[in-house]
Short mmCIF file of C-alpha atoms in Angstrom, two decimals:
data_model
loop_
_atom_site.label_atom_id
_atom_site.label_comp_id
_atom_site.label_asym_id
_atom_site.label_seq_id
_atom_site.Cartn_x
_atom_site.Cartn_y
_atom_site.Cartn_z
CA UNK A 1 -23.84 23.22 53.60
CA UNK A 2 -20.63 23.85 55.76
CA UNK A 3 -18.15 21.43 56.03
CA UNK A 4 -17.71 20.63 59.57
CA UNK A 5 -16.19 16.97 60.07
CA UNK A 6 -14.06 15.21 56.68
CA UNK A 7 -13.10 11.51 57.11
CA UNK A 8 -9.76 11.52 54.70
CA UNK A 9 -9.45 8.00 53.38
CA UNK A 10 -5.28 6.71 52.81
CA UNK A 11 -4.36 3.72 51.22
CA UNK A 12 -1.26 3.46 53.70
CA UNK A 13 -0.58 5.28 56.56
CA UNK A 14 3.02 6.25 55.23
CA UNK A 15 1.63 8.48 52.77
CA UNK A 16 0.04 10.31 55.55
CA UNK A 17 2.43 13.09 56.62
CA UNK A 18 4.30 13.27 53.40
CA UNK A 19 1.77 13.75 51.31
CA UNK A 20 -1.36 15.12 52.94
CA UNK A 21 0.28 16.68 55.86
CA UNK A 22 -0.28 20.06 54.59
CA UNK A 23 -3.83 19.81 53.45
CA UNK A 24 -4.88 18.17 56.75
CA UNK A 25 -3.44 21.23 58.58
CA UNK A 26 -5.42 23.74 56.36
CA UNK A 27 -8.12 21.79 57.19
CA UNK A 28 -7.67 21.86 60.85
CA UNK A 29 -6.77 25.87 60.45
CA UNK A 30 -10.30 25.81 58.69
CA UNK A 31 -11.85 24.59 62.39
CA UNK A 32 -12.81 21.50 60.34
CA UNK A 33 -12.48 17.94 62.39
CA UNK A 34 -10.46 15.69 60.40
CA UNK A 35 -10.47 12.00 61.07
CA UNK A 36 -7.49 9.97 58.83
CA UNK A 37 -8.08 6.02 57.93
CA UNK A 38 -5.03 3.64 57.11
CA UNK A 39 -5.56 0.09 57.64
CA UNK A 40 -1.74 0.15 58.41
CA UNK A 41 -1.21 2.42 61.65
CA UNK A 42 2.09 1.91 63.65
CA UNK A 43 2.14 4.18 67.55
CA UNK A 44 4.65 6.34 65.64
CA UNK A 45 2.40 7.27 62.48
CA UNK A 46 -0.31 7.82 64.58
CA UNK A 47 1.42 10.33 66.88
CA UNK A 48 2.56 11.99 63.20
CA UNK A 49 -1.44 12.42 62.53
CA UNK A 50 -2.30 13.49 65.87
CA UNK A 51 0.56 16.22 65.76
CA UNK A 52 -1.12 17.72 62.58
CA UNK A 53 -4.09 18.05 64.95
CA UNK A 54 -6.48 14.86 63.34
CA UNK A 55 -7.91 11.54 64.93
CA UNK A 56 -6.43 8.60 63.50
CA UNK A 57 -8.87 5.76 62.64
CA UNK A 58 -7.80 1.92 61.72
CA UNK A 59 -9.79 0.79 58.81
CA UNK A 60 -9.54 -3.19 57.13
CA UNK A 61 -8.14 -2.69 53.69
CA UNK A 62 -5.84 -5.25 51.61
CA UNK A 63 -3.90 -2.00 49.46
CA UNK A 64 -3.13 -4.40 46.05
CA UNK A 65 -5.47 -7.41 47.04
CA UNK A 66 -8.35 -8.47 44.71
CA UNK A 67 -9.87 -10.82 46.48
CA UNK A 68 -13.98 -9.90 46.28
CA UNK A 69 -14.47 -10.77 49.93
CA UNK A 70 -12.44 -9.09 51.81
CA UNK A 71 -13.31 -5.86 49.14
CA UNK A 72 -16.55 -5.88 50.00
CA UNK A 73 -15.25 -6.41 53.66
CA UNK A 74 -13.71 -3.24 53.09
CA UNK A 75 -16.44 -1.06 51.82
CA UNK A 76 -18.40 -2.22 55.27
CA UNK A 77 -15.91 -1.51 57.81
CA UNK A 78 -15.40 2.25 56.31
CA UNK A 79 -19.61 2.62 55.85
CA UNK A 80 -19.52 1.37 59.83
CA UNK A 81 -17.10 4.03 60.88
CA UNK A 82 -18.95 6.37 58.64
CA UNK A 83 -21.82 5.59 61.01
CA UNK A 84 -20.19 6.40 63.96
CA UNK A 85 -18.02 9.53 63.18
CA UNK A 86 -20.92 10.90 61.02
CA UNK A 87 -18.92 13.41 58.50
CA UNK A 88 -20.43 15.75 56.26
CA UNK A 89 -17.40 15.08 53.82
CA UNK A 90 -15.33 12.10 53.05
CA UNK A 91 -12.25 12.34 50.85
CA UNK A 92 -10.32 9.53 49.47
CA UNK A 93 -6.73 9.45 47.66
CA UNK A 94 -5.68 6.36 45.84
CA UNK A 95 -8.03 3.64 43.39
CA UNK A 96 -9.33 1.81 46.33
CA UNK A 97 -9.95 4.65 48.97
CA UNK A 98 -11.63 7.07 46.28
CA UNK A 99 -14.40 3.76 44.95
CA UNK A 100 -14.60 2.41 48.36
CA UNK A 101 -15.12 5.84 49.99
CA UNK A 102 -17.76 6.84 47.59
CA UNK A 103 -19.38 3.56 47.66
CA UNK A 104 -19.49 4.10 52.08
CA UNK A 105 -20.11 7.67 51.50
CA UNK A 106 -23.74 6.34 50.18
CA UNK A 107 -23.84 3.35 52.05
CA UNK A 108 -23.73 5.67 55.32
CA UNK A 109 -25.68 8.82 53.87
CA UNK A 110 -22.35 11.20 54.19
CA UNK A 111 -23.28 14.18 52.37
CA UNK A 112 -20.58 15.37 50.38
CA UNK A 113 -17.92 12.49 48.61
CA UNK A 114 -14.53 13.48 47.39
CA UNK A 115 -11.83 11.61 45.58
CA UNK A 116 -8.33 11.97 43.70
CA UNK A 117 -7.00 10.05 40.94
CA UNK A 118 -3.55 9.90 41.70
CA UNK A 119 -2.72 8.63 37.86
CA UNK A 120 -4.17 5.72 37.17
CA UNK A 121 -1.62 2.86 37.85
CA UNK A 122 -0.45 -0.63 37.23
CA UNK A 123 -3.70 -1.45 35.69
CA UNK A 124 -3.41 1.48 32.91
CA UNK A 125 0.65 1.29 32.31
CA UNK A 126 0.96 -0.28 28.71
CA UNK A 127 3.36 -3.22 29.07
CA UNK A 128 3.20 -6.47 27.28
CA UNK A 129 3.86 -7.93 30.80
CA UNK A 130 1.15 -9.56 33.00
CA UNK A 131 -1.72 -8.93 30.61
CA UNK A 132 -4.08 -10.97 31.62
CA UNK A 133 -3.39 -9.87 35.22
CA UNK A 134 -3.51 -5.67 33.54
CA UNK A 135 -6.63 -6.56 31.81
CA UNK A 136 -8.21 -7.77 34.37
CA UNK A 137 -8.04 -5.22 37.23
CA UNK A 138 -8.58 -2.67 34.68
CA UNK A 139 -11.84 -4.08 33.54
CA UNK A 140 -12.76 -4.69 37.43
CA UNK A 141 -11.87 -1.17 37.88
CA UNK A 142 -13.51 0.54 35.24
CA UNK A 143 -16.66 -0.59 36.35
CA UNK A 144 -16.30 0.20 39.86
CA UNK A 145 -15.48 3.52 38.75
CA UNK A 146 -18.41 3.86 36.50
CA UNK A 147 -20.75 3.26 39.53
CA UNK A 148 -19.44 5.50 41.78
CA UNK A 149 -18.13 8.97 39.54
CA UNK A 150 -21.71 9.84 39.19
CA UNK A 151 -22.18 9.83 42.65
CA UNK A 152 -19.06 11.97 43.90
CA UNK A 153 -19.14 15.22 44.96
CA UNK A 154 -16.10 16.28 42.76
CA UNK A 155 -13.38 14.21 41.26
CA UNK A 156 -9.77 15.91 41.24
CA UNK A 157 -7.14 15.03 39.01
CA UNK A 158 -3.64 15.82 38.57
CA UNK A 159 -2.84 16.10 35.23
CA UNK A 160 -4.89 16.45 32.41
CA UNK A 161 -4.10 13.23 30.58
CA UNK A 162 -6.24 11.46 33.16
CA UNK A 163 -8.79 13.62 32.96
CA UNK A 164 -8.90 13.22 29.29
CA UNK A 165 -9.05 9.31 28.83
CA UNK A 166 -11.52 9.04 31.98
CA UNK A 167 -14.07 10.97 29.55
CA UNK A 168 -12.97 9.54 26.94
CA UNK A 169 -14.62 5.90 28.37
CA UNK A 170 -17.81 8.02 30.00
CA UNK A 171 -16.41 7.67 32.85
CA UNK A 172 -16.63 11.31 34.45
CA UNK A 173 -18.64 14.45 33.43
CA UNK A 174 -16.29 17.60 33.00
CA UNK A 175 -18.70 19.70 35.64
CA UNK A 176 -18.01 16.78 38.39
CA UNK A 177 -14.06 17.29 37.31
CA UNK A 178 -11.04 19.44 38.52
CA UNK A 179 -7.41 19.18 37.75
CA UNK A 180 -5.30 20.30 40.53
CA UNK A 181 -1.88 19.65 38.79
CA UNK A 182 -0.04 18.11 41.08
CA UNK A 183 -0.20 17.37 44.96
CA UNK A 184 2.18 20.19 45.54
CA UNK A 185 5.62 20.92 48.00
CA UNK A 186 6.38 23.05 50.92
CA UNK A 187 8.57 25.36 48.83
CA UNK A 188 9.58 26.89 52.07
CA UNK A 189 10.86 23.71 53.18
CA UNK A 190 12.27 22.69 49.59
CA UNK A 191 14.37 25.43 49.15
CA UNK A 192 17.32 25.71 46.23
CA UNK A 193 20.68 23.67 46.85
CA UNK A 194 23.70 24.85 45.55
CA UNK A 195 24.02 22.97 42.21
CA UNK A 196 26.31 19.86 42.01
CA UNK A 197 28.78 19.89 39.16
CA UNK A 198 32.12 18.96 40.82
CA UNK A 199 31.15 15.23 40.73
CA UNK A 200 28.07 14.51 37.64
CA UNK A 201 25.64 12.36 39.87
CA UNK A 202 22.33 11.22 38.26
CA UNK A 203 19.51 10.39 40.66
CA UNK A 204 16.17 8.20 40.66
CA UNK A 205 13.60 7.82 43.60
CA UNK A 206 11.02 5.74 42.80
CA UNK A 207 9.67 2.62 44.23
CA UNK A 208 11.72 -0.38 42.39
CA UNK A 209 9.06 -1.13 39.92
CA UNK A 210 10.08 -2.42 36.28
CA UNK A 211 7.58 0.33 35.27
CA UNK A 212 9.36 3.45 36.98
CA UNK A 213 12.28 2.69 34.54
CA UNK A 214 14.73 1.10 36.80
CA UNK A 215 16.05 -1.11 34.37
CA UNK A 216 16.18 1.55 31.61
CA UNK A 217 18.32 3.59 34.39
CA UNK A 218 20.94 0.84 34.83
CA UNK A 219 21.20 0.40 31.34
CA UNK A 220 22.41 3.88 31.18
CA UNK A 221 24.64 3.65 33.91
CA UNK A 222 26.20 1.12 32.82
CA UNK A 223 27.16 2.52 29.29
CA UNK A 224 28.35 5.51 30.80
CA UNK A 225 30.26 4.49 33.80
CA UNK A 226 32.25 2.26 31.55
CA UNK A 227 33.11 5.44 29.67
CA UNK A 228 34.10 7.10 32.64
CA UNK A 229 33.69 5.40 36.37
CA UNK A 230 33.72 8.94 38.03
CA UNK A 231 30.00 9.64 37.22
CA UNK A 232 27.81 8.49 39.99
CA UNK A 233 24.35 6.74 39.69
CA UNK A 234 21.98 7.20 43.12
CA UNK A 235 18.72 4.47 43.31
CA UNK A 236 16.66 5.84 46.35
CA UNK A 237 13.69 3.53 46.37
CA UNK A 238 12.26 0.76 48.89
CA UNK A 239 11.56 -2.66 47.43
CA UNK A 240 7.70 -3.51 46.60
CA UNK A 241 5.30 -5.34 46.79
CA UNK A 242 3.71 -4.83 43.14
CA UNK A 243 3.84 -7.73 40.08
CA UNK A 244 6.43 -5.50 38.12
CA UNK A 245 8.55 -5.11 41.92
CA UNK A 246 12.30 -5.21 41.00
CA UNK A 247 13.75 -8.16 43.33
CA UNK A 248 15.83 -7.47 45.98
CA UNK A 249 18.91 -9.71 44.53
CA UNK A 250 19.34 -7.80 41.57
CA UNK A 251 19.04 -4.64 42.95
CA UNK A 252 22.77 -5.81 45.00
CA UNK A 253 23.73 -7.21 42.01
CA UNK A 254 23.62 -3.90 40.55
CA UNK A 255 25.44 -2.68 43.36
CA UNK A 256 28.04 -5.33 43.62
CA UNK A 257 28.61 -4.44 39.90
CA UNK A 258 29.81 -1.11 41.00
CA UNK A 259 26.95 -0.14 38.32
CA UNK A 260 25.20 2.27 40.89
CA UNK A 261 24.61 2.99 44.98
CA UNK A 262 21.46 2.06 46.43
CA UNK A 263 20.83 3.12 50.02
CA UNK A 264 17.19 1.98 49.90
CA UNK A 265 14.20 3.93 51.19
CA UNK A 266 15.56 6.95 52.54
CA UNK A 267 14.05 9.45 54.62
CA UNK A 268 16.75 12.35 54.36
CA UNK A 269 16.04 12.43 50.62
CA UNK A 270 17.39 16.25 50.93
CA UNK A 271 20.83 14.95 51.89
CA UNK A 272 20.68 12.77 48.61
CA UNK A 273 19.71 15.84 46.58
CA UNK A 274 22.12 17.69 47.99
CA UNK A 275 24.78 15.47 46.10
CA UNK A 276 22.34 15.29 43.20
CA UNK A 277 23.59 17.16 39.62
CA UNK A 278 20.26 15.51 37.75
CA UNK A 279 17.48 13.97 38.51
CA UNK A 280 15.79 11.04 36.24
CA UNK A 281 12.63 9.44 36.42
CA UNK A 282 12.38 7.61 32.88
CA UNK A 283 8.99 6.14 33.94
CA UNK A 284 6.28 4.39 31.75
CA UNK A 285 3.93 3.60 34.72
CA UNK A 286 0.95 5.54 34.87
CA UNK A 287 1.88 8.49 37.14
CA UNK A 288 -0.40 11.27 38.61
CA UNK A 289 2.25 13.95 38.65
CA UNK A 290 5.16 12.66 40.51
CA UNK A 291 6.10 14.08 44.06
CA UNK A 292 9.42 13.06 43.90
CA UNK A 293 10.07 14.90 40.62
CA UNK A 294 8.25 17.97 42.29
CA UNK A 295 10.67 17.97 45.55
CA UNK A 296 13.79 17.77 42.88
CA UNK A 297 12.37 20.75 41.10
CA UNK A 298 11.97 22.72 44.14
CA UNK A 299 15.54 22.30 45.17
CA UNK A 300 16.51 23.53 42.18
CA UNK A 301 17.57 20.14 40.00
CA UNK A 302 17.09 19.55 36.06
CA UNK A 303 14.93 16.87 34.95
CA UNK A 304 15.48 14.10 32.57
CA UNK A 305 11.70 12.70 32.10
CA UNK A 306 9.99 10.57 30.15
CA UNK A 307 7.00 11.80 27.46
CA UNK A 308 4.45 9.85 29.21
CA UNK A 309 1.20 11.35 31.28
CA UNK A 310 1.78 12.93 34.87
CA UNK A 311 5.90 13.05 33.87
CA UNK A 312 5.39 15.31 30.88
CA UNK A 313 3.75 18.10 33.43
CA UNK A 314 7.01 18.39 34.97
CA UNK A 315 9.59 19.07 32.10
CA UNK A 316 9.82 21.75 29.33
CA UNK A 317 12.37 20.43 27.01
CA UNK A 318 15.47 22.22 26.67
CA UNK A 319 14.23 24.89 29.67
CA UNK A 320 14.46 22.81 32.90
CA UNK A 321 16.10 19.68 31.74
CA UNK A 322 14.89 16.88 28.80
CA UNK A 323 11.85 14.49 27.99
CA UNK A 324 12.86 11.52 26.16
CA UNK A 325 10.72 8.54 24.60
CA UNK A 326 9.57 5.48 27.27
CA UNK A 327 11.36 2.78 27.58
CA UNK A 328 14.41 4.26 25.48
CA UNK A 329 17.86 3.53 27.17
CA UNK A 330 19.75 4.90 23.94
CA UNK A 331 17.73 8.10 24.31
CA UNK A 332 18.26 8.54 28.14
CA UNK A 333 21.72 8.15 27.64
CA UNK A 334 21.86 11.00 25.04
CA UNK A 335 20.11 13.18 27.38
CA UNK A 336 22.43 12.32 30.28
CA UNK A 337 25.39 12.92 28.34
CA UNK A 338 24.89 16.16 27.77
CA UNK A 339 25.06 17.32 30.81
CA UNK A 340 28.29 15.54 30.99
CA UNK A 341 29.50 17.48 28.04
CA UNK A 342 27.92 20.52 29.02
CA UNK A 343 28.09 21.08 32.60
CA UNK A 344 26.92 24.53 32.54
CA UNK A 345 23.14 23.30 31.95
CA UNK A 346 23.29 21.55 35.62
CA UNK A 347 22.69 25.23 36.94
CA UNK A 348 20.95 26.66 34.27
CA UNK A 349 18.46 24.04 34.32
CA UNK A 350 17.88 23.90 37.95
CA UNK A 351 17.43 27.66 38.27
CA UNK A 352 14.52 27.14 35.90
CA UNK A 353 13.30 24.13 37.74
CA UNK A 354 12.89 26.04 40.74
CA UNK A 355 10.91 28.57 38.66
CA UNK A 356 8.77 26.12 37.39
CA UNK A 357 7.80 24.93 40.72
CA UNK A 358 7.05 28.06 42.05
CA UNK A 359 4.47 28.74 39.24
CA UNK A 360 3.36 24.80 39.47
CA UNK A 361 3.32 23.01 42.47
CA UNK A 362 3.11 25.55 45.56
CA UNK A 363 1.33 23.45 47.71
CA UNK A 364 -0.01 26.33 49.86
CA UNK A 365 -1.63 27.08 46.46
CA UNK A 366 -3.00 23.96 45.26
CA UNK A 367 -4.32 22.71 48.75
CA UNK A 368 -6.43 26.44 49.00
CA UNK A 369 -7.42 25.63 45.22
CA UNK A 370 -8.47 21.85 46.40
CA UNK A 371 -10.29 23.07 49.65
CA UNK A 372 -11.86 26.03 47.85
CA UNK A 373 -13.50 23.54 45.36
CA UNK A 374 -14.74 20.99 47.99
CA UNK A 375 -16.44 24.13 49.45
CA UNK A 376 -18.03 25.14 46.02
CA UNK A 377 -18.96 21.71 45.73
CA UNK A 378 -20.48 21.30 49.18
CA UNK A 379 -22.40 24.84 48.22
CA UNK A 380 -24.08 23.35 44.69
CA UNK A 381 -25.31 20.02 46.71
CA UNK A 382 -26.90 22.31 49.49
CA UNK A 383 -28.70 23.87 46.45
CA UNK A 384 -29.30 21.06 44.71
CA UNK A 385 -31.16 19.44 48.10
CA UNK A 386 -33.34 22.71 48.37
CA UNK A 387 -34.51 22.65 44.67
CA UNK A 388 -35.37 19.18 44.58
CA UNK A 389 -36.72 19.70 48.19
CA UNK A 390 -39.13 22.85 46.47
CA UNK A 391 -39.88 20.17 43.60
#
């Protein structure tokens, strides 16, 4: 069967643009109607859907809420609007949009169900920290995700570590599987910036979560700024709403320390890279493959990166910058410190950054790789129905 109408599923409606903008335009180029759900929609990100030339839909969905009624709320307002639009595909990003898109998807008879595992999150980061709370969501989880993997379509992943320990539990069969590596960047929009070496200047963007490796950052900072106060330290992040969120009082604390500049979310990240000589993300959260490290790369910045799932896909050690241990402030700082000592690597580095995402994360290559396998995978159900249609 041909793919004629997809429902994309988002978890929040800021992702949109950023992230799927690109895809939902291939899609459109493809003829294919796409309607977008967020239960979030403000006049301004809906305009920003209807500019990439899809029909934005409000859905009910709490995005970190457990609470079992309003979940199964959830699942009923999307198998409702599944009613009503009718598509032959849905496709859901995030935990809750791929189970609760699936789950409509057969509540509503859509024929073809899509979903990516964007890492696998909170509930999957090892940390002694909220436990019970870990435990939990990842026990709820894994058997949501037990009922529904059998019935996708096709399951896409972005690195291979995910892949790996979803098989590992029985979760997914390799034929239902695909690893995409990455969501991918507009490399024609992220082009190289002329390296930064006159004034070192380490950056993270992450969301201020414990488990990005915030506090593992400031650490480092402040060693080395008390070594020498002309290095800079950038923290380009929003405050959230997670249980390891970073409160907003330390965060200024940090920055009435003189310990590092924190401009919040930012929208201009470019301008920030622009002033960027390294970028860090010493995460231990469960990534996919981070975006943020991806845009870096494309712009031609070395990586300092943690030997952890998702962040491991974006570093080869010694080439485009260095992977240290988790949760391993001494080792950071080592890392940092050399390109302190040896400035020289800043450029280096970032040239073969650049490379890297070029061969990696093209996102004009990954989103015809995605949409190619939706179409192979709407081809083997079409069979499927006339063979067990013969039977």
């Amino acid at each position: 069967m041909s793919i004629r109408r997809i429902a994309i599923i988002s978890p929040y409606a800021r992702s949109i643009s950023t992230f799927r903008g690109h895809l939902i335009r291939k899609l459109v180029d493809h003829n294919i109607h796409v309607f977008v759900l967020a239960p979030d929609y403000t006049a301004e990100l809906r305009e920003e859907v209807r500019y990439l030339g899809a029909e934005p839909i409000d859905y009910t969905m709490d995005r970190v809420g457990m609470n079992p009624i309003r979940e199964i709320s959830a699942v009923f307002s999307i198998t409702k609007l599944m009613r009503t639009i009718k598509p032959d595909a849905i496709f859901g990003y995030n935990h809750k949009p791929v189970i609760y898109g699936v789950l409509s998807g057969m509540l509503a008879q859509v024929p073809l169900r899509y979903g990516m595992i964007e890492g696998l999150g909170f509930a999957f980061t090892p940390s002694d920290e909220f436990m019970l709370k870990r435990k939990l969501l990842r026990t709820i989880m894994l058997f949501l995700y037990r009922i529904v993997m059998p019935r996708a379509s096709k399951i896409f992943f972005l690195n291979k570590d995910d892949l790996a320990d979803f098989q590992r539990m029985g979760i997914v069969n390799a034929e239902k599987a695909f690893v995409i590596g990455g969501i991918g960047v507009d490399l024609g929009e992220w082009v190289p910036l002329p390296p930064q070496s006159r004034q070192i200047t380490f950056s993270l963007v992450a969301r201020l979560l414990k488990e990005k490796g915030v506090f593992e950052f400031v650490e480092a900072a402040r060693l080395i700024k008390s070594k020498d106060t002309n290095i800079r330290f950038f923290l380009l992040g929003g405050l959230d709403t997670n249980p390891g969120a970073i409160p907003e009082q330390t965060v200024r604390q940090w920055v009435r320390d003189g310990i590092l500049e924190w401009p919040g979310h930012v929208k201009d990240i470019k301008s920030y890279l622009a002033e960027t000589s390294v970028f860090v993300l010493p995460s231990y959260y469960r990534e996919g493959v981070p975006r943020s490290t991806q845009e870096a790369m494309a712009v031609a910045r070395p990586i300092i990166s943690t030997d952890v799932p998702g962040c491991r896909d974006t570093v080869i050690h010694g080439v485009n910058g260095f992977l240290v241990p988790p949760r391993d402030p001494r080792a950071l700082i080592e890392a940092m410190e050399r390109f302190i000592l040896e400035p020289e690597l800043i450029e280096r580095m970032g040239h073969e950054s650049r490379r890297l995402a070029e061969e990696r994360f093209d996102v004009e290559k990954i989103n015809t790789r995605l949409i190619e396998e939706m179409l192979l995978a709407s081809k083997n159900v079409f069979i499927a129905k006339r063979f067990n249609h013969h039977d």
